Short mmCIF file of C-alpha atoms and ligand atoms in Angstrom, two decimals:
data_model
loop_
_atom_site.label_atom_id
_atom_site.label_comp_id
_atom_site.label_asym_id
_atom_site.label_seq_id
_atom_site.Cartn_x
_atom_site.Cartn_y
_atom_site.Cartn_z
CA MET A 1 108.32 121.85 91.40
CA LEU A 2 111.71 123.33 90.49
CA GLU A 3 113.20 122.18 93.78
CA LYS A 4 116.25 119.92 93.56
CA ILE A 5 118.41 118.05 96.08
CA ILE A 6 122.16 118.76 96.05
CA ILE A 7 124.39 116.03 97.45
CA HIS A 8 128.17 115.95 97.97
CA GLY A 9 128.62 112.24 98.66
CA GLY A 10 131.32 109.96 100.02
CA LYS A 11 130.71 110.68 103.68
CA PRO A 12 129.76 107.77 105.98
CA LEU A 13 126.42 107.90 107.84
CA ASN A 14 126.70 107.65 111.62
CA GLY A 15 124.19 108.05 114.43
CA LYS A 16 120.49 107.42 114.99
CA VAL A 17 117.46 107.91 112.74
CA LYS A 18 113.85 107.42 113.87
CA ILE A 19 111.39 105.92 111.39
CA SER A 20 108.09 107.71 110.91
CA GLY A 21 104.56 106.30 110.73
CA SER A 22 103.79 104.24 107.66
CA LYS A 23 102.47 106.16 104.60
CA ASN A 24 100.79 103.08 103.21
CA ALA A 25 99.06 102.30 106.48
CA VAL A 26 97.95 105.81 107.37
CA LEU A 27 96.32 106.65 103.99
CA PRO A 28 93.66 103.89 104.15
CA ILE A 29 93.22 104.47 107.94
CA ILE A 30 92.46 108.17 107.38
CA VAL A 31 89.99 107.22 104.62
CA ALA A 32 88.34 104.60 106.92
CA SER A 33 87.48 107.31 109.43
CA ILE A 34 84.72 108.34 106.90
CA LEU A 35 82.86 105.26 108.19
CA ALA A 36 82.69 106.60 111.79
CA GLU A 37 79.89 108.72 113.24
CA GLY A 38 82.23 110.90 115.29
CA GLU A 39 85.80 111.94 115.77
CA SER A 40 88.89 109.75 115.36
CA VAL A 41 92.39 110.61 116.53
CA ILE A 42 95.37 109.07 114.71
CA TYR A 43 98.93 109.30 116.10
CA ASP A 44 102.36 109.00 114.47
CA VAL A 45 100.92 110.35 111.20
CA PRO A 46 103.91 111.28 109.00
CA ASP A 47 103.98 114.84 107.63
CA LEU A 48 103.93 113.89 103.92
CA THR A 49 102.51 115.49 100.77
CA ASP A 50 100.18 112.51 100.30
CA VAL A 51 98.71 113.04 103.80
CA HIS A 52 98.03 116.72 103.02
CA ILE A 53 96.41 115.78 99.69
CA LEU A 54 94.12 113.31 101.47
CA LYS A 55 93.30 115.92 104.14
CA ASP A 56 92.18 118.32 101.37
CA ILE A 57 90.06 115.61 99.72
CA LEU A 58 88.30 114.70 102.96
CA LYS A 59 87.72 118.35 103.83
CA GLU A 60 86.04 118.77 100.46
CA LEU A 61 83.76 115.89 101.40
CA GLY A 62 82.75 117.70 104.55
CA ALA A 63 85.12 116.36 107.21
CA LYS A 64 86.56 118.60 109.92
CA ILE A 65 90.26 118.02 110.28
CA THR A 66 93.27 119.28 112.27
CA PHE A 67 96.76 117.87 111.65
CA GLU A 68 99.70 119.05 113.74
CA ASN A 69 102.71 117.45 115.47
CA ASN A 70 101.94 114.18 113.74
CA VAL A 71 98.45 113.99 115.31
CA PHE A 72 95.55 113.80 112.82
CA ARG A 73 92.07 114.54 114.28
CA ILE A 74 89.14 113.96 111.97
CA ASP A 75 85.40 114.35 112.60
CA THR A 76 83.34 112.88 109.73
CA ARG A 77 79.83 113.52 111.16
CA ASP A 78 79.22 116.17 108.44
CA VAL A 79 80.61 114.27 105.50
CA ASN A 80 77.79 114.69 103.01
CA CYS A 81 79.38 114.29 99.61
CA TRP A 82 79.97 110.96 97.87
CA GLU A 83 81.96 112.16 94.88
CA ALA A 84 85.74 112.67 94.54
CA SER A 85 86.95 114.94 91.74
CA TYR A 86 89.30 114.09 88.81
CA GLU A 87 91.65 116.83 90.05
CA ASN A 88 92.08 115.12 93.43
CA ILE A 89 92.20 111.52 92.21
CA ASN A 90 94.79 112.53 89.67
CA LYS A 91 96.96 114.01 92.45
CA MET A 92 97.07 110.73 94.28
CA ARG A 93 95.89 107.28 93.14
CA ALA A 94 95.36 106.11 96.68
CA SER A 95 92.38 108.47 96.92
CA VAL A 96 90.37 105.82 95.05
CA LEU A 97 90.23 104.24 98.52
CA VAL A 98 87.44 106.67 99.41
CA MET A 99 85.07 104.58 97.27
CA GLY A 100 84.61 101.75 99.77
CA PRO A 101 83.65 103.97 102.79
CA LEU A 102 81.45 106.33 100.67
CA LEU A 103 79.62 103.33 99.19
CA ALA A 104 79.12 101.85 102.64
CA LYS A 105 77.92 105.12 104.15
CA PHE A 106 75.77 106.49 101.31
CA ASN A 107 75.09 103.34 99.23
CA LYS A 108 76.77 105.27 96.40
CA ALA A 109 80.19 106.52 95.42
CA ARG A 110 81.46 108.33 92.36
CA VAL A 111 85.13 108.92 91.70
CA ALA A 112 87.14 109.93 88.67
CA MET A 113 88.76 106.92 87.04
CA PRO A 114 92.35 107.16 88.33
CA GLY A 115 94.89 107.65 85.57
CA GLY A 116 97.89 105.33 85.36
CA CYS A 117 101.09 106.55 86.94
CA ALA A 118 104.77 106.33 86.25
CA ILE A 119 105.02 102.74 87.47
CA GLY A 120 102.12 101.28 85.55
CA THR A 121 98.47 101.45 84.42
CA ARG A 122 97.26 100.33 87.90
CA PRO A 123 93.60 99.49 87.07
CA ILE A 124 90.95 99.18 89.75
CA ASP A 125 88.99 96.24 88.25
CA LEU A 126 89.47 94.12 91.45
CA HIS A 127 88.12 96.95 93.56
CA LEU A 128 84.99 97.18 91.43
CA LYS A 129 84.51 93.37 91.25
CA GLY A 130 84.47 93.39 95.04
CA PHE A 131 81.86 96.16 95.24
CA GLU A 132 79.66 94.28 92.77
CA SER A 133 79.77 91.19 94.99
CA LEU A 134 78.45 93.37 97.82
CA GLY A 135 75.47 94.44 95.69
CA ALA A 136 76.65 97.62 93.97
CA LYS A 137 76.06 98.33 90.30
CA ILE A 138 79.12 99.72 88.51
CA SER A 139 78.96 102.27 85.70
CA LEU A 140 81.57 104.29 83.78
CA GLU A 141 80.71 107.62 82.21
CA GLN A 142 82.57 110.80 81.40
CA GLY A 143 85.73 109.41 83.01
CA PHE A 144 83.97 108.77 86.29
CA VAL A 145 83.30 105.36 87.82
CA SER A 146 80.14 105.07 89.98
CA ALA A 147 79.19 102.31 92.36
CA ILE A 148 75.52 102.52 93.37
CA SER A 149 73.43 100.15 95.51
CA GLU A 150 69.61 100.42 95.61
CA GLU A 151 69.67 99.32 99.23
CA ARG A 152 72.19 98.62 102.01
CA LEU A 153 75.17 96.58 100.85
CA HIS A 154 75.02 92.83 101.64
CA GLY A 155 77.81 90.40 102.50
CA GLY A 156 79.57 88.64 99.65
CA LYS A 157 82.38 86.25 98.80
CA ILE A 158 85.17 87.57 96.70
CA TYR A 159 88.28 85.81 95.25
CA LEU A 160 90.91 88.38 94.22
CA ASP A 161 92.73 87.26 91.01
CA PHE A 162 95.78 89.13 92.40
CA PRO A 163 96.33 89.92 96.11
CA SER A 164 95.87 93.65 95.46
CA VAL A 165 96.54 95.81 98.52
CA GLY A 166 94.15 98.60 97.56
CA ALA A 167 91.38 96.23 96.48
CA THR A 168 91.62 94.31 99.76
CA GLU A 169 91.46 97.58 101.73
CA ASN A 170 88.58 99.03 99.73
CA ILE A 171 86.46 95.91 99.93
CA MET A 172 87.25 95.42 103.63
CA MET A 173 86.08 98.98 104.42
CA ALA A 174 82.93 98.68 102.33
CA ALA A 175 82.01 95.33 104.00
CA THR A 176 82.18 96.72 107.54
CA LEU A 177 78.70 98.33 107.16
CA ALA A 178 77.14 95.66 104.90
CA GLU A 179 74.28 93.43 106.04
CA GLY A 180 75.88 90.00 106.70
CA THR A 181 79.31 88.46 106.34
CA THR A 182 81.91 89.03 103.62
CA VAL A 183 84.83 86.80 102.86
CA ILE A 184 87.83 87.98 100.82
CA GLU A 185 89.98 85.16 99.46
CA ASN A 186 93.52 85.58 98.04
CA ALA A 187 93.57 88.82 100.06
CA ALA A 188 96.73 90.87 100.40
CA GLU A 189 98.66 90.09 103.56
CA GLU A 190 100.73 93.30 104.02
CA PRO A 191 101.23 94.71 107.52
CA GLU A 192 99.35 97.85 106.41
CA ILE A 193 96.24 95.63 105.90
CA VAL A 194 96.56 94.46 109.55
CA ASP A 195 96.97 98.05 110.76
CA LEU A 196 93.79 99.05 108.87
CA ALA A 197 91.89 96.05 110.27
CA ASN A 198 93.01 96.98 113.86
CA PHE A 199 91.74 100.52 113.33
CA LEU A 200 88.38 99.28 111.89
CA ASN A 201 87.96 96.89 114.82
CA ALA A 202 88.74 99.77 117.23
CA MET A 203 85.84 101.63 115.53
CA GLY A 204 83.52 98.69 116.36
CA ALA A 205 83.89 96.66 113.19
CA SER A 206 84.46 92.88 113.11
CA VAL A 207 87.34 92.06 110.77
CA LYS A 208 89.09 88.70 111.25
CA GLY A 209 92.06 87.15 109.46
CA ALA A 210 93.85 90.30 108.35
CA GLY A 211 97.49 89.35 107.60
CA THR A 212 96.37 86.02 106.08
CA ASN A 213 95.01 85.45 102.60
CA VAL A 214 91.43 84.95 103.88
CA ILE A 215 89.71 87.92 105.63
CA LYS A 216 86.25 87.66 107.11
CA ILE A 217 84.18 90.81 107.85
CA ILE A 218 80.88 90.60 109.75
CA GLY A 219 78.94 93.75 108.87
CA THR A 220 77.51 95.99 111.56
CA ASP A 221 75.08 98.88 111.62
CA LYS A 222 77.38 101.74 112.59
CA LEU A 223 80.88 102.52 113.64
CA HIS A 224 82.21 105.13 116.11
CA GLY A 225 85.40 107.17 116.09
CA ALA A 226 88.55 105.60 117.58
CA GLU A 227 92.09 106.37 118.54
CA HIS A 228 95.00 104.64 116.78
CA THR A 229 98.80 104.79 116.48
CA VAL A 230 100.14 104.03 112.99
CA ILE A 231 102.75 101.28 112.54
CA PRO A 232 106.27 102.31 111.54
CA ASP A 233 107.00 102.66 107.82
CA ARG A 234 108.74 99.39 106.79
CA ILE A 235 109.76 100.88 103.43
CA GLU A 236 111.35 103.93 105.00
CA ALA A 237 113.10 101.61 107.44
CA GLY A 238 114.37 99.44 104.60
CA THR A 239 115.53 102.51 102.72
CA TYR A 240 117.75 103.67 105.60
CA LEU A 241 118.97 100.10 106.15
CA ILE A 242 120.25 100.04 102.58
CA ALA A 243 121.72 103.53 102.93
CA GLY A 244 123.67 102.34 105.93
CA ALA A 245 124.85 99.21 104.04
CA VAL A 246 126.11 101.07 100.90
CA ILE A 247 127.34 104.28 102.46
CA GLY A 248 128.44 102.84 105.73
CA GLY A 249 129.51 104.00 109.09
CA ASN A 250 127.48 102.82 112.02
CA LEU A 251 123.73 103.51 111.69
CA VAL A 252 121.08 102.90 114.36
CA ILE A 253 117.55 102.76 112.90
CA GLU A 254 114.88 103.29 115.62
CA ASN A 255 111.14 102.55 115.70
CA VAL A 256 111.28 99.48 113.45
CA ILE A 257 109.16 96.28 113.45
CA SER A 258 111.89 94.08 112.01
CA HIS A 259 109.67 91.20 110.99
CA HIS A 260 107.87 93.61 108.59
CA ILE A 261 111.10 93.82 106.55
CA LYS A 262 112.35 90.24 107.04
CA PRO A 263 112.94 89.66 103.27
CA VAL A 264 115.04 92.83 102.95
CA ILE A 265 117.14 91.97 106.06
CA ALA A 266 117.58 88.42 104.80
CA LYS A 267 118.75 89.59 101.35
CA LEU A 268 121.14 92.13 102.82
CA ARG A 269 122.66 89.43 105.00
CA ASP A 270 123.02 87.24 101.90
CA CYS A 271 125.12 90.08 100.47
CA GLY A 272 127.31 90.10 103.54
CA VAL A 273 125.87 93.17 105.24
CA ASP A 274 126.23 93.22 109.02
CA ILE A 275 122.77 93.88 110.58
CA GLU A 276 122.01 93.55 114.31
CA GLU A 277 118.35 93.29 115.30
CA LEU A 278 117.29 94.76 118.68
CA ASP A 279 113.70 94.81 119.96
CA SER A 280 112.64 97.91 118.13
CA SER A 281 115.82 99.04 116.34
CA LEU A 282 118.28 97.80 113.74
CA ILE A 283 122.01 98.51 113.69
CA VAL A 284 123.66 98.34 110.23
CA ARG A 285 127.39 98.63 109.62
CA ASN A 286 129.05 99.18 106.25
CA ALA A 287 129.80 95.86 104.66
CA GLY A 288 132.16 97.52 102.19
CA ASN A 289 132.63 94.80 99.60
CA PHE A 290 129.21 93.06 99.56
CA LYS A 291 128.33 90.19 97.30
CA ALA A 292 125.82 90.24 94.40
CA THR A 293 122.46 88.58 94.81
CA ASP A 294 119.18 88.08 92.93
CA ILE A 295 115.76 89.48 93.97
CA LYS A 296 112.27 88.86 92.73
CA THR A 297 109.57 91.21 93.95
CA MET A 298 106.43 89.51 95.29
CA PRO A 299 103.34 90.39 97.33
CA TYR A 300 103.93 90.23 101.13
CA PRO A 301 105.63 88.33 102.72
CA GLY A 302 107.86 88.25 99.61
CA PHE A 303 110.47 90.84 98.71
CA PRO A 304 108.57 94.17 98.55
CA THR A 305 108.31 95.93 95.13
CA ASP A 306 108.67 99.26 96.94
CA MET A 307 112.21 98.22 97.99
CA GLN A 308 113.26 97.17 94.48
CA SER A 309 114.67 100.52 93.23
CA VAL A 310 116.53 101.32 96.48
CA PHE A 311 117.96 97.80 96.69
CA SER A 312 119.18 98.05 93.07
CA VAL A 313 121.71 100.72 94.22
CA LEU A 314 123.43 98.14 96.39
CA MET A 315 123.46 95.69 93.54
CA CYS A 316 125.11 98.31 91.30
CA LEU A 317 127.99 98.39 93.79
CA ALA A 318 128.16 94.69 94.67
CA LYS A 319 130.88 92.26 93.58
CA GLY A 320 129.45 90.19 90.72
CA THR A 321 126.27 89.99 88.70
CA SER A 322 122.76 90.45 90.22
CA ILE A 323 119.36 89.88 88.63
CA ILE A 324 116.21 91.80 89.64
CA THR A 325 112.80 90.57 88.55
CA GLU A 326 109.79 92.86 89.05
CA THR A 327 106.58 90.88 89.09
CA VAL A 328 104.15 93.39 90.72
CA PHE A 329 104.28 96.46 88.42
CA GLU A 330 104.87 96.49 84.75
CA ASN A 331 107.04 99.57 84.52
CA ARG A 332 109.14 99.99 87.61
CA PHE A 333 112.65 100.13 86.06
CA MET A 334 112.78 103.82 85.11
CA HIS A 335 115.42 104.57 87.78
CA PHE A 336 117.89 102.36 85.87
CA ASP A 337 118.34 104.93 83.07
CA GLU A 338 119.30 107.45 85.71
CA LEU A 339 121.63 105.02 87.52
CA LYS A 340 123.33 104.21 84.22
CA ARG A 341 124.11 107.92 83.81
CA MET A 342 125.91 107.57 87.15
CA GLY A 343 128.04 104.77 85.76
CA ALA A 344 125.95 101.73 86.66
CA VAL A 345 126.07 98.73 84.22
CA ILE A 346 122.48 97.51 83.80
CA LYS A 347 120.81 95.56 81.11
CA ILE A 348 117.00 95.25 81.00
CA GLU A 349 115.52 92.04 79.61
CA GLY A 350 111.71 92.14 79.89
CA LYS A 351 110.67 91.94 83.52
CA SER A 352 114.27 91.42 84.61
CA ALA A 353 117.32 93.63 84.87
CA VAL A 354 120.89 92.24 84.87
CA ILE A 355 123.25 94.40 86.95
CA GLU A 356 127.08 94.09 86.76
CA GLY A 357 128.57 95.53 89.99
CA VAL A 358 131.04 98.40 89.53
CA PRO A 359 133.56 99.76 92.14
CA SER A 360 131.76 103.13 92.35
CA LEU A 361 129.19 105.47 90.80
CA SER A 362 129.88 109.07 89.80
CA GLY A 363 127.76 112.06 90.74
CA CYS A 364 125.72 113.90 88.05
CA GLN A 365 122.34 115.46 87.48
CA VAL A 366 119.54 112.85 87.65
CA LYS A 367 115.72 112.93 87.75
CA ALA A 368 113.34 111.20 90.12
CA THR A 369 110.44 109.45 88.37
CA ASP A 370 108.52 108.15 91.41
CA LEU A 371 109.11 108.36 95.14
CA ARG A 372 111.03 105.11 95.51
CA ALA A 373 113.17 105.83 92.39
CA GLY A 374 113.91 109.24 93.92
CA ALA A 375 115.04 107.68 97.16
CA ALA A 376 117.29 105.28 95.23
CA LEU A 377 118.93 108.24 93.39
CA ILE A 378 119.53 110.07 96.70
CA ILE A 379 121.27 107.02 98.12
CA ALA A 380 123.25 106.58 94.91
CA GLY A 381 124.39 110.23 95.22
CA LEU A 382 125.42 109.75 98.79
CA THR A 383 127.82 106.98 97.72
CA CYS A 384 129.54 109.13 95.11
CA GLU A 385 132.50 111.41 95.54
CA GLY A 386 131.56 114.70 93.96
CA LYS A 387 128.23 116.38 93.38
CA THR A 388 124.87 114.86 92.49
CA GLU A 389 121.70 116.83 91.76
CA VAL A 390 118.34 115.08 91.98
CA LEU A 391 115.55 116.84 90.10
CA ASP A 392 111.76 116.42 90.52
CA VAL A 393 112.27 115.71 94.19
CA TYR A 394 108.62 116.47 94.93
CA HIS A 395 108.09 112.73 94.36
CA VAL A 396 110.35 111.91 97.35
CA PHE A 397 108.50 114.18 99.75
CA ARG A 398 105.35 112.14 99.13
CA GLY A 399 106.76 109.21 101.09
CA TYR A 400 109.78 110.17 103.15
CA GLU A 401 109.15 112.51 106.09
CA ASN A 402 112.04 115.03 106.72
CA ILE A 403 114.40 112.99 104.59
CA ILE A 404 116.88 115.82 104.25
CA ASP A 405 116.94 116.67 107.95
CA LYS A 406 117.27 113.00 108.81
CA LEU A 407 120.23 112.48 106.44
CA GLN A 408 121.89 115.72 107.55
CA GLY A 409 121.56 114.46 111.12
CA LEU A 410 123.52 111.37 110.06
CA GLY A 411 126.39 113.43 108.61
CA ALA A 412 125.36 113.56 104.96
CA ASP A 413 126.21 116.67 102.91
CA ILE A 414 122.77 117.12 101.44
CA ARG A 415 120.50 120.17 100.95
CA LEU A 416 117.39 121.35 99.16
CA GLU A 417 117.84 124.08 96.50
CA VAL A 418 114.68 125.90 95.39
C1 EPZ B 501 99.89 99.71 97.25
O1 EPZ B 501 99.50 100.17 95.95
C2 EPZ B 501 100.97 100.74 97.72
N1 EPZ B 501 100.39 102.03 97.83
C3 EPZ B 501 102.11 100.71 96.75
O2 EPZ B 501 103.09 101.59 97.28
C4 EPZ B 501 102.68 99.30 96.64
O3 EPZ B 501 103.73 99.26 95.71
C5 EPZ B 501 101.61 98.32 96.24
O4 EPZ B 501 100.47 98.41 97.16
C6 EPZ B 501 102.07 96.84 96.24
O5 EPZ B 501 102.55 96.52 97.48
C7 EPZ B 501 99.58 102.33 98.92
O6 EPZ B 501 99.37 101.51 99.79
C8 EPZ B 501 99.04 103.72 98.96
P1 EPZ B 501 98.09 96.84 94.34
P2 EPZ B 501 98.16 99.52 95.24
O7 EPZ B 501 96.61 97.07 94.17
O8 EPZ B 501 97.14 99.22 96.27
C9 EPZ B 501 97.39 95.37 89.88
C10 EPZ B 501 104.68 103.31 97.22
O9 EPZ B 501 105.71 103.46 96.59
N2 EPZ B 501 95.95 95.60 90.18
O10 EPZ B 501 98.54 95.78 95.28
O11 EPZ B 501 97.84 100.41 94.11
C11 EPZ B 501 98.17 96.64 89.74
O12 EPZ B 501 98.07 97.13 88.42
C12 EPZ B 501 103.45 102.72 96.47
O13 EPZ B 501 104.52 103.58 98.42
C13 EPZ B 501 95.01 95.19 89.20
O14 EPZ B 501 95.34 94.67 88.17
O15 EPZ B 501 98.87 98.17 94.72
C14 EPZ B 501 99.56 96.26 90.11
O16 EPZ B 501 100.26 95.74 89.01
C15 EPZ B 501 103.76 102.45 95.05
N3 EPZ B 501 93.71 95.45 89.44
C16 EPZ B 501 99.37 95.17 91.16
O17 EPZ B 501 98.00 94.73 91.00
C17 EPZ B 501 93.27 96.10 90.59
O18 EPZ B 501 92.04 96.33 90.75
C18 EPZ B 501 99.55 95.57 92.59
O19 EPZ B 501 98.67 96.58 92.82
C19 EPZ B 501 94.24 96.47 91.52
C20 EPZ B 501 95.57 96.21 91.31
#
């Protein structure tokens, strides 16, 4: 945990960078393999801390797993435990996604109530409301939440008060083995939901409407293992896009599905950044003096909350005043204190932040508070003449595969110091 990243910025980024498989698609897909009676093989799995945490959790539940060269093989025939420990849930909130598949497979699931995290309390009430509509009884005791159904789950109709990504995924997975049809209304529409649905259907499930706000799942008796290649990580792609815009040079970003980051591309073009879209790549050239703009984070297909902190670096260096409004999480502005130490001029007013562009930032010691804030601080450091040290970088390795190698390959003077 004492690792830090040392950056000597001011050097343009040139060359090609290949985007890895999506963290937020692969985590629910790996969990969904619990539903199968057999082995699944998942390709383009990014080598991330979160993937290793999930591997350990599933091994504890009885799964047999190998993970090498971005290929994740998992056989869940011997999964015999329906409980996830506090220690594991606390390592990674997304592990609450095991509830849906365990409930579907064993008619019961017991997981530690996930704590909040740096970006907000992040309750799971919508997940639990969905399980109740499928026939489960929910109880909370000793910090654990249990979902138990006396008999096989039945289909249900759920309206999500908020289009929660995790709740949509958890309910979708539970419904695949329920008796009858389930309809999720006001469902999340993120590309990661579509990728999960494609994997579930490859396993023999019947999931229709993923990517829209109404998803219909017709339950079946059993699912088999499947093979699947994970979609590219749209947030990693957006991160390198913004790096290319603020640090400049000529950057080719490969393995991108550009319509997954349409709002980010549109906003960058509003700022005057030159982006060329090829069929599976983006080319970004340094805009130099880009204009200020306003962003408001929204569920997909709106501007993604996961891009907010990285995009704010560009706004710190834009000409004029920008306003960021964060509507998805209640505490996702912590990177601003660190950026202000680098010379940014930012004023927080409730859910909004007002950013006055400055000609440049200056390197200093800063601390990552979550993985996207950490990525933002790395990009900010790459723009500065002089030295920047980013502490608590373990956050960044949760979501950005080989980020130091990738940036070094583009000409950045960046290294890890343990
Ligand atoms: C997923 O988190 C992503 N994580 C997040 O990415 C992403 O920021 C988020 O979706 C929104 O797009 C993974 O996919 C592993 P939500 P999730 O449920 O599922 C509230 C990253 O940086 N809510 O859509 O936890 C919640 O408090 C991470 O890669 C409820 O109130 O997000 C939050 O304010 C960060 N009750 C909002 O909804 C619930 O039952 C969005 O949460 C569930 C959620």
